[in-house]
Amino acid sequence: QLQLVESGGGLVQPGGSLRLSCVASGSNLEHYNVAWFRQAPGKVREGVSCISSHRGSTNYADSVLGRFTISRDNAKNTVYLQMNSLKPEDTAAYYCAAVWPSYPTGCTLRESPYEFWGQGTQVTVSS
């Protein structure tokens, strides 16, 4: 059974950077599509970025394109989300999620396919 643990959240000033980590155990994460989602208070959870097991293709929400970068380190069984130029509107709880893809295609930012979820890490962007 795949288990995911996020870390790296915290308080950062606008314009600052954070790197979130999603460490997997129980299975080899390189075979899974992995996504980062976030949920701000009073808002629906939204997909931020994902990386596929197939060729490592990536997707980003328009709101983070050019500022966030998703990557994998298969040797560490970890997926990262590098967040630069952070804005107050990036404040949210961030979750990583994974799914063993049915087909060798790219990944989606929709929640529905993802079967395994972490507990989340809080990111607060404030001066």
PDB file of C-alpha atoms in Angstrom:
ATOM      1  CA  GLN A   1       0.000   0.000   0.000  1.00  0.00           C
ATOM      2  CA  LEU A   2       1.450   3.329  -1.056  1.00  0.00           C
ATOM      3  CA  GLN A   3       1.783   5.929   1.676  1.00  0.00           C
ATOM      4  CA  LEU A   4       2.627   9.586   1.087  1.00  0.00           C
ATOM      5  CA  VAL A   5       4.038  12.135   3.515  1.00  0.00           C
ATOM      6  CA  GLU A   6       4.393  15.819   2.663  1.00  0.00           C
ATOM      7  CA  SER A   7       6.823  18.233   4.247  1.00  0.00           C
ATOM      8  CA  GLY A   8       8.436  21.591   3.587  1.00  0.00           C
ATOM      9  CA  GLY A   9       5.565  23.929   4.264  1.00  0.00           C
ATOM     10  CA  GLY A  10       5.858  27.000   6.437  1.00  0.00           C
ATOM     11  CA  LEU A  11       5.542  30.756   6.651  1.00  0.00           C
ATOM     12  CA  VAL A  12       7.224  32.778   3.922  1.00  0.00           C
ATOM     13  CA  GLN A  13       7.092  36.395   2.814  1.00  0.00           C
ATOM     14  CA  PRO A  14       5.627  37.366  -0.567  1.00  0.00           C
ATOM     15  CA  GLY A  15       8.200  36.815  -3.274  1.00  0.00           C
ATOM     16  CA  GLY A  16       9.887  34.071  -1.309  1.00  0.00           C
ATOM     17  CA  SER A  17      10.378  30.396  -2.107  1.00  0.00           C
ATOM     18  CA  LEU A  18       9.616  27.017  -0.591  1.00  0.00           C
ATOM     19  CA  ARG A  19      10.225  23.464  -1.690  1.00  0.00           C
ATOM     20  CA  LEU A  20       7.637  20.871  -0.774  1.00  0.00           C
ATOM     21  CA  SER A  21       8.520  17.189  -0.633  1.00  0.00           C
ATOM     22  CA  CYS A  22       6.251  14.189  -1.049  1.00  0.00           C
ATOM     23  CA  VAL A  23       8.008  11.072   0.212  1.00  0.00           C
ATOM     24  CA  ALA A  24       6.527   7.696  -0.612  1.00  0.00           C
ATOM     25  CA  SER A  25       6.759   4.387   1.190  1.00  0.00           C
ATOM     26  CA  GLY A  26       5.292   0.971   0.553  1.00  0.00           C
ATOM     27  CA  SER A  27       5.735   1.124  -3.211  1.00  0.00           C
ATOM     28  CA  ASN A  28       7.911   2.564  -5.938  1.00  0.00           C
ATOM     29  CA  LEU A  29       6.618   6.049  -6.683  1.00  0.00           C
ATOM     30  CA  GLU A  30       8.208   6.197 -10.131  1.00  0.00           C
ATOM     31  CA  HIS A  31       5.397   4.006 -11.482  1.00  0.00           C
ATOM     32  CA  TYR A  32       2.708   6.448 -10.363  1.00  0.00           C
ATOM     33  CA  ASN A  33       1.352   9.703 -11.681  1.00  0.00           C
ATOM     34  CA  VAL A  34       1.773  12.211  -8.863  1.00  0.00           C
ATOM     35  CA  ALA A  35       0.002  15.518  -8.366  1.00  0.00           C
ATOM     36  CA  TRP A  36       0.035  18.407  -5.934  1.00  0.00           C
ATOM     37  CA  PHE A  37      -3.281  19.888  -4.858  1.00  0.00           C
ATOM     38  CA  ARG A  38      -4.026  22.769  -2.535  1.00  0.00           C
ATOM     39  CA  GLN A  39      -6.990  23.927  -0.527  1.00  0.00           C
ATOM     40  CA  ALA A  40      -7.386  27.378   0.960  1.00  0.00           C
ATOM     41  CA  PRO A  41      -9.921  28.046   3.737  1.00  0.00           C
ATOM     42  CA  GLY A  42     -13.427  28.277   2.317  1.00  0.00           C
ATOM     43  CA  LYS A  43     -12.327  27.227  -1.163  1.00  0.00           C
ATOM     44  CA  VAL A  44     -12.492  24.010  -3.135  1.00  0.00           C
ATOM     45  CA  ARG A  45      -9.371  21.920  -3.525  1.00  0.00           C
ATOM     46  CA  GLU A  46      -7.572  22.634  -6.778  1.00  0.00           C
ATOM     47  CA  GLY A  47      -4.896  20.868  -8.751  1.00  0.00           C
ATOM     48  CA  VAL A  48      -1.607  22.735  -8.857  1.00  0.00           C
ATOM     49  CA  SER A  49       0.786  20.518 -10.773  1.00  0.00           C
ATOM     50  CA  CYS A  50       1.331  16.905 -11.746  1.00  0.00           C
ATOM     51  CA  ILE A  51       4.018  14.668 -13.184  1.00  0.00           C
ATOM     52  CA  SER A  52       3.383  11.465 -15.054  1.00  0.00           C
ATOM     53  CA  SER A  53       5.178   8.154 -14.765  1.00  0.00           C
ATOM     54  CA  HIS A  54       5.288   8.078 -18.552  1.00  0.00           C
ATOM     55  CA  ARG A  55       8.232  10.188 -19.711  1.00  0.00           C
ATOM     56  CA  GLY A  56       7.798  12.509 -16.773  1.00  0.00           C
ATOM     57  CA  SER A  57       5.437  14.854 -18.582  1.00  0.00           C
ATOM     58  CA  THR A  58       4.113  17.690 -16.435  1.00  0.00           C
ATOM     59  CA  ASN A  59       1.067  19.940 -16.141  1.00  0.00           C
ATOM     60  CA  TYR A  60       0.555  23.162 -14.235  1.00  0.00           C
ATOM     61  CA  ALA A  61      -2.412  25.253 -13.256  1.00  0.00           C
ATOM     62  CA  ASP A  62      -2.395  28.626 -14.987  1.00  0.00           C
ATOM     63  CA  SER A  63      -2.118  30.347 -11.625  1.00  0.00           C
ATOM     64  CA  VAL A  64       1.303  28.802 -10.908  1.00  0.00           C
ATOM     65  CA  LEU A  65       2.743  28.393 -14.398  1.00  0.00           C
ATOM     66  CA  GLY A  66       6.211  29.859 -14.539  1.00  0.00           C
ATOM     67  CA  ARG A  67       6.526  30.039 -10.754  1.00  0.00           C
ATOM     68  CA  PHE A  68       6.213  26.414  -9.612  1.00  0.00           C
ATOM     69  CA  THR A  69       8.209  23.410 -10.810  1.00  0.00           C
ATOM     70  CA  ILE A  70       7.403  19.756 -10.139  1.00  0.00           C
ATOM     71  CA  SER A  71      10.119  17.119 -10.274  1.00  0.00           C
ATOM     72  CA  ARG A  72      10.944  13.570  -9.245  1.00  0.00           C
ATOM     73  CA  ASP A  73      13.894  11.929  -7.542  1.00  0.00           C
ATOM     74  CA  ASN A  74      13.289   8.240  -8.066  1.00  0.00           C
ATOM     75  CA  ALA A  75      16.298   7.267  -5.986  1.00  0.00           C
ATOM     76  CA  LYS A  76      14.676   8.988  -3.008  1.00  0.00           C
ATOM     77  CA  ASN A  77      11.138   7.900  -3.916  1.00  0.00           C
ATOM     78  CA  THR A  78      10.172  11.551  -3.694  1.00  0.00           C
ATOM     79  CA  VAL A  79       8.341  14.168  -5.728  1.00  0.00           C
ATOM     80  CA  TYR A  80       9.095  17.838  -5.145  1.00  0.00           C
ATOM     81  CA  LEU A  81       7.231  21.067  -5.751  1.00  0.00           C
ATOM     82  CA  GLN A  82       9.552  24.044  -5.999  1.00  0.00           C
ATOM     83  CA  MET A  83       7.542  27.201  -5.399  1.00  0.00           C
ATOM     84  CA  ASN A  84       9.074  30.549  -6.298  1.00  0.00           C
ATOM     85  CA  SER A  85       7.723  34.100  -6.350  1.00  0.00           C
ATOM     86  CA  LEU A  86       5.103  33.122  -3.810  1.00  0.00           C
ATOM     87  CA  LYS A  87       2.010  35.269  -3.433  1.00  0.00           C
ATOM     88  CA  PRO A  88      -0.468  35.591  -0.573  1.00  0.00           C
ATOM     89  CA  GLU A  89      -3.034  33.799  -2.727  1.00  0.00           C
ATOM     90  CA  ASP A  90      -0.787  30.713  -2.688  1.00  0.00           C
ATOM     91  CA  THR A  91      -1.618  30.299   0.996  1.00  0.00           C
ATOM     92  CA  ALA A  92      -3.232  26.892   1.430  1.00  0.00           C
ATOM     93  CA  ALA A  93      -2.805  23.379   2.677  1.00  0.00           C
ATOM     94  CA  TYR A  94      -0.873  21.464   0.025  1.00  0.00           C
ATOM     95  CA  TYR A  95      -1.446  17.769  -0.599  1.00  0.00           C
ATOM     96  CA  CYS A  96       0.307  15.266  -2.785  1.00  0.00           C
ATOM     97  CA  ALA A  97      -1.630  12.454  -4.408  1.00  0.00           C
ATOM     98  CA  ALA A  98      -0.763   9.480  -6.576  1.00  0.00           C
ATOM     99  CA  VAL A  99      -2.372   6.991  -8.909  1.00  0.00           C
ATOM    100  CA  TRP A 100      -1.084   4.002 -10.869  1.00  0.00           C
ATOM    101  CA  PRO A 101      -2.041   5.058 -14.390  1.00  0.00           C
ATOM    102  CA  SER A 102      -4.253   2.813 -16.479  1.00  0.00           C
ATOM    103  CA  TYR A 103      -2.604   4.014 -19.662  1.00  0.00           C
ATOM    104  CA  PRO A 104       0.841   5.438 -20.432  1.00  0.00           C
ATOM    105  CA  THR A 105      -0.416   8.976 -20.896  1.00  0.00           C
ATOM    106  CA  GLY A 106       0.100  12.300 -19.235  1.00  0.00           C
ATOM    107  CA  CYS A 107      -1.268  13.284 -15.859  1.00  0.00           C
ATOM    108  CA  THR A 108      -4.358  15.222 -14.898  1.00  0.00           C
ATOM    109  CA  LEU A 109      -5.070  17.977 -12.372  1.00  0.00           C
ATOM    110  CA  ARG A 110      -8.510  16.556 -11.673  1.00  0.00           C
ATOM    111  CA  GLU A 111      -8.903  14.896  -8.284  1.00  0.00           C
ATOM    112  CA  SER A 112     -10.926  11.895  -9.321  1.00  0.00           C
ATOM    113  CA  PRO A 113      -8.251   9.476 -10.549  1.00  0.00           C
ATOM    114  CA  TYR A 114      -5.953   9.888  -7.544  1.00  0.00           C
ATOM    115  CA  GLU A 115      -6.237   7.061  -5.041  1.00  0.00           C
ATOM    116  CA  PHE A 116      -3.480   7.756  -2.529  1.00  0.00           C
ATOM    117  CA  TRP A 117      -3.252  11.011  -0.594  1.00  0.00           C
ATOM    118  CA  GLY A 118      -0.947  12.511   1.981  1.00  0.00           C
ATOM    119  CA  GLN A 119      -2.030  14.431   5.072  1.00  0.00           C
ATOM    120  CA  GLY A 120      -0.941  17.809   3.755  1.00  0.00           C
ATOM    121  CA  THR A 121       1.480  20.561   4.665  1.00  0.00           C
ATOM    122  CA  GLN A 122       0.512  24.179   5.329  1.00  0.00           C
ATOM    123  CA  VAL A 123       1.953  27.007   3.265  1.00  0.00           C
ATOM    124  CA  THR A 124       1.353  30.559   4.449  1.00  0.00           C
ATOM    125  CA  VAL A 125       2.526  33.527   2.410  1.00  0.00           C
ATOM    126  CA  SER A 126       2.345  36.705   4.427  1.00  0.00           C
ATOM    127  CA  SER A 127       4.392  39.733   5.359  1.00  0.00           C
TER     128      SER A 127
END
